Amino acid sequence: MRMDAMPDAFLRYERGSLTLDGVALQSIALAAGTPAYVYSQRQILAQLGRLRAAFAPLAPAFHYSLKANANGHLVRLLVEAGCGCDAVSAGEVFMALRAGCAPERIVFAGVGKTAAEIREALARGVGWINIENADELDRVNRLAGESGRRARVALRLNPALQADTHRHIATGHEGAKFGIPLPEARALLARRDRYANLEIAGLHIHIGSQLGRPDESAAAARIALEVAAEFGLGHLNLGGGFPVAYEESAAVPVEDFAGALLPVLAGQGVGVAFEPGRYLVAEAGVLLAEVQYVKRGGRTVVLDAGMTDLIRPALYGARHPIWPLRQAEAGPEPVQVVGPICESTDVLHPGAALPALEPGDYVAVGVAGAYGMSMVSTYNGRPRPVEALVDGDRWRVIRRRETFEDLVRLETI
Ligand SMILES: Cc1ncc(COP(=O)(O)O)c(C=O)c1O
């Protein structure tokens, strides 16, 4: 995303220095070190406000998808702002509860929930369990019986729709591992009275992330609505997927998604929920890194952050904008920006528009708040980065940088 295209310029240069909500990022880089993730609290809440405003006529529930960024401070912020949580493992259920989410406002999803995870979710009293296949329906029914509880569940439909997005994050097409094919879902619903320990009360559908076309979301919603009407189900969870702008993919405004979905859903008498992840936190986050070396006559810049810190470029071919913390005109040649990892795929940007940089300069990798820190690894013996939150004109560390000791802490001797 170009700097001048920032929604309300919460990131901008002031007196030649890149600021986030008015706080100089260089001061955070110097105090907290790099690599460092920095998030804007104001921007996260602004995104939630925009989503709410767009879908106001439906008054939907929003379950924040922890997989996008599970830092407890961010989860708590969104929970306190009224969100429930979408958790895809017992670990995420734990993290959602720890961040203050009421159990009944947690949706437990996930394509391969183990019996232990389901028992845990039942014991914690999660609000919904999304079911991905017939065996899982049996399993949850049995475990709910054993625990003496009735579980409220939604069937996740596979609508056989190929969403317009990167193939690695499309989930609703035929042959995808996600969801239950429509004929099978209908057959299960037709004999739902066999599941004595389940309240099969809703449907779930999520056709992908970073979605490119609202009409596909509307088509998925129409399918879910049709099945819900056939079986008298009162609740639709329409997943996440609202896009943000990266350099390689523009973002259809969320208002356009609302424009396509509202006519389908309004006045249908069903409760609606969404599970946004990326949309809430992506733009609000930057990854700060320090230039270590400049080679190939300035055409390659080596940072102290790489694919272990932000895997999206390597995994999805994503192109995140990169800005120098000290303002300067971009040079005539695109710059290859790489990390220090021993992998050829460790290229954060194949050709960024950057000024001439020197070792010791800092850069910010933009739109890094979602699927950044949550996908970090310690490969190559790299402690995980520090995370900081800017709140008004102040900032604070919300997760410390890992130490070398942290790298080996769990090994048994
Ligand atoms: C079932 C489900 N819900 C919600 C999400 C969150 O998606 P996004 O971050 O695109 O909003 C995902 C992401 O893959 C998902 O699989």
PDB file of C-alpha atoms in Angstrom, residues 273-391:
ATOM      1  CA  ALA A 273     -21.889 -13.828  12.815  1.00  0.00           C
ATOM      2  CA  PHE A 274     -18.571 -13.065  11.135  1.00  0.00           C
ATOM      3  CA  GLU A 275     -15.046 -14.135  12.032  1.00  0.00           C
ATOM      4  CA  PRO A 276     -12.739 -11.348  10.879  1.00  0.00           C
ATOM      5  CA  GLY A 277      -9.026 -11.686  11.520  1.00  0.00           C
ATOM      6  CA  ARG A 278      -6.883  -9.974   8.934  1.00  0.00           C
ATOM      7  CA  TYR A 279      -9.212  -7.021   8.434  1.00  0.00           C
ATOM      8  CA  LEU A 280      -9.001  -6.014  12.088  1.00  0.00           C
ATOM      9  CA  VAL A 281      -5.265  -6.186  12.678  1.00  0.00           C
ATOM     10  CA  ALA A 282      -3.285  -6.339   9.410  1.00  0.00           C
ATOM     11  CA  GLU A 283      -2.958  -2.664   8.547  1.00  0.00           C
ATOM     12  CA  ALA A 284      -2.470  -1.692  12.168  1.00  0.00           C
ATOM     13  CA  GLY A 285       0.874  -3.500  12.394  1.00  0.00           C
ATOM     14  CA  VAL A 286       4.376  -2.876  11.090  1.00  0.00           C
ATOM     15  CA  LEU A 287       7.497  -4.963  11.424  1.00  0.00           C
ATOM     16  CA  LEU A 288      10.562  -2.853  12.195  1.00  0.00           C
ATOM     17  CA  ALA A 289      13.940  -4.079  10.997  1.00  0.00           C
ATOM     18  CA  GLU A 290      17.478  -2.779  10.824  1.00  0.00           C
ATOM     19  CA  VAL A 291      19.573  -2.806   7.678  1.00  0.00           C
ATOM     20  CA  GLN A 292      22.622  -4.995   8.239  1.00  0.00           C
ATOM     21  CA  TYR A 293      24.317  -4.991   4.864  1.00  0.00           C
ATOM     22  CA  VAL A 294      23.946  -3.485   1.421  1.00  0.00           C
ATOM     23  CA  LYS A 295      25.293  -5.491  -1.502  1.00  0.00           C
ATOM     24  CA  ARG A 296      25.168  -5.806  -5.272  1.00  0.00           C
ATOM     25  CA  GLY A 297      25.812  -2.076  -5.604  1.00  0.00           C
ATOM     26  CA  GLY A 298      22.812  -1.193  -3.467  1.00  0.00           C
ATOM     27  CA  ARG A 299      20.403  -3.508  -5.258  1.00  0.00           C
ATOM     28  CA  THR A 300      20.138  -5.956  -2.328  1.00  0.00           C
ATOM     29  CA  VAL A 301      19.565  -4.960   1.255  1.00  0.00           C
ATOM     30  CA  VAL A 302      19.974  -7.512   4.063  1.00  0.00           C
ATOM     31  CA  LEU A 303      17.779  -6.936   7.120  1.00  0.00           C
ATOM     32  CA  ASP A 304      17.821  -8.447  10.590  1.00  0.00           C
ATOM     33  CA  ALA A 305      14.215  -9.611   9.967  1.00  0.00           C
ATOM     34  CA  GLY A 306      13.332 -12.380   7.543  1.00  0.00           C
ATOM     35  CA  MET A 307      10.918 -15.167   6.751  1.00  0.00           C
ATOM     36  CA  THR A 308      10.997 -16.505  10.297  1.00  0.00           C
ATOM     37  CA  ASP A 309       9.519 -13.179  11.418  1.00  0.00           C
ATOM     38  CA  LEU A 310       7.146 -12.624   8.491  1.00  0.00           C
ATOM     39  CA  ILE A 311       6.527 -15.681   6.352  1.00  0.00           C
ATOM     40  CA  ARG A 312       3.826 -14.256   4.074  1.00  0.00           C
ATOM     41  CA  PRO A 313       6.166 -13.229   1.215  1.00  0.00           C
ATOM     42  CA  ALA A 314       7.730 -16.720   1.146  1.00  0.00           C
ATOM     43  CA  LEU A 315       4.459 -18.607   1.682  1.00  0.00           C
ATOM     44  CA  TYR A 316       2.018 -16.657  -0.467  1.00  0.00           C
ATOM     45  CA  GLY A 317       4.240 -14.476  -2.673  1.00  0.00           C
ATOM     46  CA  ALA A 318       2.818 -11.546  -0.728  1.00  0.00           C
ATOM     47  CA  ARG A 319       4.295  -8.106  -1.286  1.00  0.00           C
ATOM     48  CA  HIS A 320       4.260  -5.970   1.796  1.00  0.00           C
ATOM     49  CA  PRO A 321       5.130  -2.295   1.395  1.00  0.00           C
ATOM     50  CA  ILE A 322       8.496  -1.345   2.898  1.00  0.00           C
ATOM     51  CA  TRP A 323       9.250   2.191   4.040  1.00  0.00           C
ATOM     52  CA  PRO A 324      12.440   3.746   5.391  1.00  0.00           C
ATOM     53  CA  LEU A 325      12.039   5.228   8.862  1.00  0.00           C
ATOM     54  CA  ARG A 326      13.957   8.300   7.697  1.00  0.00           C
ATOM     55  CA  GLN A 327      12.109   9.949   4.841  1.00  0.00           C
ATOM     56  CA  ALA A 328      13.945  10.096   1.505  1.00  0.00           C
ATOM     57  CA  GLU A 329      13.096   9.848  -2.170  1.00  0.00           C
ATOM     58  CA  ALA A 330      13.126   6.338  -3.585  1.00  0.00           C
ATOM     59  CA  GLY A 331      16.054   5.616  -5.884  1.00  0.00           C
ATOM     60  CA  PRO A 332      15.607   4.781  -9.573  1.00  0.00           C
ATOM     61  CA  GLU A 333      16.240   1.042  -9.112  1.00  0.00           C
ATOM     62  CA  PRO A 334      13.975  -1.380  -7.218  1.00  0.00           C
ATOM     63  CA  VAL A 335      15.715  -2.925  -4.237  1.00  0.00           C
ATOM     64  CA  GLN A 336      15.646  -6.610  -3.316  1.00  0.00           C
ATOM     65  CA  VAL A 337      15.033  -6.809   0.434  1.00  0.00           C
ATOM     66  CA  VAL A 338      16.138 -10.044   2.069  1.00  0.00           C
ATOM     67  CA  GLY A 339      16.449 -11.528   5.527  1.00  0.00           C
ATOM     68  CA  PRO A 340      19.295 -13.407   7.200  1.00  0.00           C
ATOM     69  CA  ILE A 341      17.765 -16.904   7.036  1.00  0.00           C
ATOM     70  CA  CYS A 342      19.613 -19.709   5.264  1.00  0.00           C
ATOM     71  CA  GLU A 343      16.897 -20.214   2.651  1.00  0.00           C
ATOM     72  CA  SER A 344      16.679 -18.806  -0.870  1.00  0.00           C
ATOM     73  CA  THR A 345      12.992 -18.069  -0.259  1.00  0.00           C
ATOM     74  CA  ASP A 346      13.920 -15.609   2.464  1.00  0.00           C
ATOM     75  CA  VAL A 347      13.121 -12.562   0.334  1.00  0.00           C
ATOM     76  CA  LEU A 348      10.834 -10.042   1.996  1.00  0.00           C
ATOM     77  CA  HIS A 349      10.431  -8.039  -1.195  1.00  0.00           C
ATOM     78  CA  PRO A 350      11.872  -8.746  -4.648  1.00  0.00           C
ATOM     79  CA  GLY A 351      11.821  -5.099  -5.740  1.00  0.00           C
ATOM     80  CA  ALA A 352      10.849  -2.429  -3.231  1.00  0.00           C
ATOM     81  CA  ALA A 353      10.900   1.267  -4.057  1.00  0.00           C
ATOM     82  CA  LEU A 354      13.428   2.419  -1.473  1.00  0.00           C
ATOM     83  CA  PRO A 355      16.033   5.160  -1.190  1.00  0.00           C
ATOM     84  CA  ALA A 356      19.719   4.308  -0.881  1.00  0.00           C
ATOM     85  CA  LEU A 357      20.039   2.628   2.493  1.00  0.00           C
ATOM     86  CA  GLU A 358      23.045   2.046   4.704  1.00  0.00           C
ATOM     87  CA  PRO A 359      23.784  -0.411   7.486  1.00  0.00           C
ATOM     88  CA  GLY A 360      22.180   0.904  10.655  1.00  0.00           C
ATOM     89  CA  ASP A 361      19.183   2.418   8.857  1.00  0.00           C
ATOM     90  CA  TYR A 362      15.761   1.178   9.844  1.00  0.00           C
ATOM     91  CA  VAL A 363      12.784   0.182   7.730  1.00  0.00           C
ATOM     92  CA  ALA A 364       9.160  -0.653   8.467  1.00  0.00           C
ATOM     93  CA  VAL A 365       7.433  -3.525   6.692  1.00  0.00           C
ATOM     94  CA  GLY A 366       3.788  -2.514   6.433  1.00  0.00           C
ATOM     95  CA  VAL A 367       0.446  -4.303   6.716  1.00  0.00           C
ATOM     96  CA  ALA A 368       2.175  -6.848   8.950  1.00  0.00           C
ATOM     97  CA  GLY A 369      -0.244  -7.062  11.879  1.00  0.00           C
ATOM     98  CA  ALA A 370      -2.038 -10.207  10.662  1.00  0.00           C
ATOM     99  CA  TYR A 371      -0.439 -13.602  10.047  1.00  0.00           C
ATOM    100  CA  GLY A 372       2.904 -12.033  10.990  1.00  0.00           C
ATOM    101  CA  MET A 373       3.734 -12.690  14.632  1.00  0.00           C
ATOM    102  CA  SER A 374       1.243 -15.562  14.781  1.00  0.00           C
ATOM    103  CA  MET A 375       3.256 -17.435  12.136  1.00  0.00           C
ATOM    104  CA  VAL A 376       6.727 -16.655  13.501  1.00  0.00           C
ATOM    105  CA  SER A 377       9.143 -19.540  13.969  1.00  0.00           C
ATOM    106  CA  THR A 378      12.475 -19.906  15.750  1.00  0.00           C
ATOM    107  CA  TYR A 379      14.100 -21.610  12.747  1.00  0.00           C
ATOM    108  CA  ASN A 380      17.818 -20.816  12.507  1.00  0.00           C
ATOM    109  CA  GLY A 381      17.896 -20.309  16.278  1.00  0.00           C
ATOM    110  CA  ARG A 382      16.113 -16.994  16.138  1.00  0.00           C
ATOM    111  CA  PRO A 383      14.278 -15.782  19.249  1.00  0.00           C
ATOM    112  CA  ARG A 384      10.809 -14.432  18.454  1.00  0.00           C
ATOM    113  CA  PRO A 385      10.531 -10.634  18.042  1.00  0.00           C
ATOM    114  CA  VAL A 386       9.311  -8.176  20.641  1.00  0.00           C
ATOM    115  CA  GLU A 387       5.786  -6.757  20.208  1.00  0.00           C
ATOM    116  CA  ALA A 388       4.761  -3.214  21.136  1.00  0.00           C
ATOM    117  CA  LEU A 389       1.424  -1.432  21.192  1.00  0.00           C
ATOM    118  CA  VAL A 390       0.951   2.274  20.541  1.00  0.00           C
ATOM    119  CA  ASP A 391      -1.963   3.555  22.608  1.00  0.00           C
TER     120      ASP A 391
END
